[in-house]
Amino acid sequence: ETGVTQSPTHLIKTRGQQVTLRCSSQSGHNTVSWYQQALGQGPQFIFQYYREEENGRGNFPPRFSGLQFPNYSSELNVNALELDDSALYLCASSLDRSDTQYFGPGTRLTVL
Amino acid sequence: DQQVKQNSPSLSVQEGRISILNCDYTNSMFDYFLWYKKYPAEGPTFLISISSIKDKNEDGRFTVFLNKSAKHLSLHIVPSQPGDSAVYFCAASSNRDDKIIFGKGTRLHILP
């Protein structure tokens, strides 16, 4: 069984640019959640997708958006990048909305 | 305002002894608690969870205790092993909801 995978591993962007991060869920999982982990902090919930619909959102501005595809893989898009967006972005998939979340290795985004 | 607090940024324990990691929470709506373990360059790995209807849950060397009146939980690892050296995140959610709130983590060092 394949675990949660994320791409790319690392990414460097400049302020004002846009970025797309990708996540492949664990086989059979229909729910994906995205988190931002800044240095020295715990992961912070960005949003969750369940069966291609947004199912909850944390305190992040609208320039953070997402998609979930019919195969339950997912994208996180961030527009108008700011320096403070530099962080590790984690996605987690679960069998269903209220089940245990299993994390991918993350994408480290650096904004210069 | 931090709803899940891990007040010890780091902890060192001798191999073979007991490791006790503590966590406090402020939101009385939380009813499901989890511990995740994170190695460098990897995503958090689910370790153990506890529902608010219980006060103890055990899985091998790992036991989580929940004190609802004190809004406190702890993770006990007995005996501690070198592979337990990692960052441990305490996390909580309400109604096993979409959003999981994480603490900042405690770095555990197991000393030989």
Coordinates of N, CA and C in Angstrom, one line a residue, chain A residues 35 37 41-43 48 55-56 98 100-101 103-105, chain B residues 36 38 42-44 46 89 96 98-100 102-104:
Chain A
Y35 N -1.9 21.4 5.9 CA -1.4 22.1 7.0 C -0.1 22.9 6.6
Q37 N 3.4 24.3 8.4 CA 4.2 24.3 9.6 C 5.3 25.2 9.5
Q41 N 7.1 25.7 15.1 CA 5.6 25.7 15.4 C 5.1 24.3 15.1
G42 N 3.9 24.0 15.6 CA 3.2 22.8 15.1 C 2.5 23.1 13.8
P43 N 2.0 22.0 13.2 CA 1.2 22.2 11.9 C 0.0 23.0 12.2
Q48 N -9.6 21.4 4.5 CA -9.8 20.0 4.2 C -10.7 19.8 3.0
N55 N -14.3 21.0 3.0 CA -15.1 20.6 4.2 C -14.6 21.2 5.5
G56 N -14.1 22.4 5.4 CA -13.6 23.1 6.6 C -12.4 23.9 6.2
S98 N -13.6 11.8 9.6 CA -13.3 11.8 11.0 C -12.3 10.7 11.4
T100 N -8.4 8.8 11.4 CA -7.0 9.2 11.6 C -6.4 9.7 10.4
Q101 N -5.6 10.8 10.5 CA -5.0 11.5 9.4 C -3.5 11.0 9.3
F103 N 0.1 11.6 7.4 CA 0.8 12.7 6.7 C 1.8 12.2 5.7
G104 N 2.0 13.1 4.7 CA 3.0 13.0 3.7 C 4.3 13.6 4.3
P105 N 5.4 13.6 3.5 CA 6.7 14.1 4.0 C 6.8 15.6 4.0
Chain B
Y36 N 1.4 12.6 17.7 CA 2.1 12.3 16.5 C 3.6 12.5 16.8
K38 N 7.5 13.0 15.0 CA 8.0 13.5 13.7 C 9.6 13.4 13.7
E42 N 10.6 14.1 7.5 CA 9.5 13.3 7.4 C 8.2 14.0 7.9
G43 N 7.1 13.5 7.4 CA 5.8 14.1 8.0 C 5.5 13.4 9.3
P44 N 4.7 14.1 10.1 CA 4.3 13.5 11.4 C 3.7 12.1 11.2
F46 N 1.3 9.2 13.0 CA 0.3 8.9 14.1 C 0.9 7.9 15.0
F89 N 4.3 15.7 18.8 CA 3.2 16.7 18.8 C 2.0 16.2 19.5
R96 N -14.3 14.7 16.5 CA -13.4 14.1 15.5 C -13.5 14.9 14.2
D98 N -13.0 18.0 11.2 CA -12.0 18.2 10.2 C -10.7 18.8 10.7
K99 N -10.8 19.7 11.6 CA -9.6 20.5 12.0 C -8.9 19.9 13.2
I100 N -7.6 19.6 13.1 CA -6.9 19.1 14.2 C -6.0 20.3 14.6
F102 N -2.8 21.5 16.7 CA -1.5 20.9 17.1 C -0.8 21.8 18.1
G103 N -0.1 21.2 19.1 CA 0.8 22.0 19.9 C 2.1 22.3 19.2
K104 N 3.0 23.0 19.8 CA 4.3 23.3 19.1 C 5.3 22.2 19.1

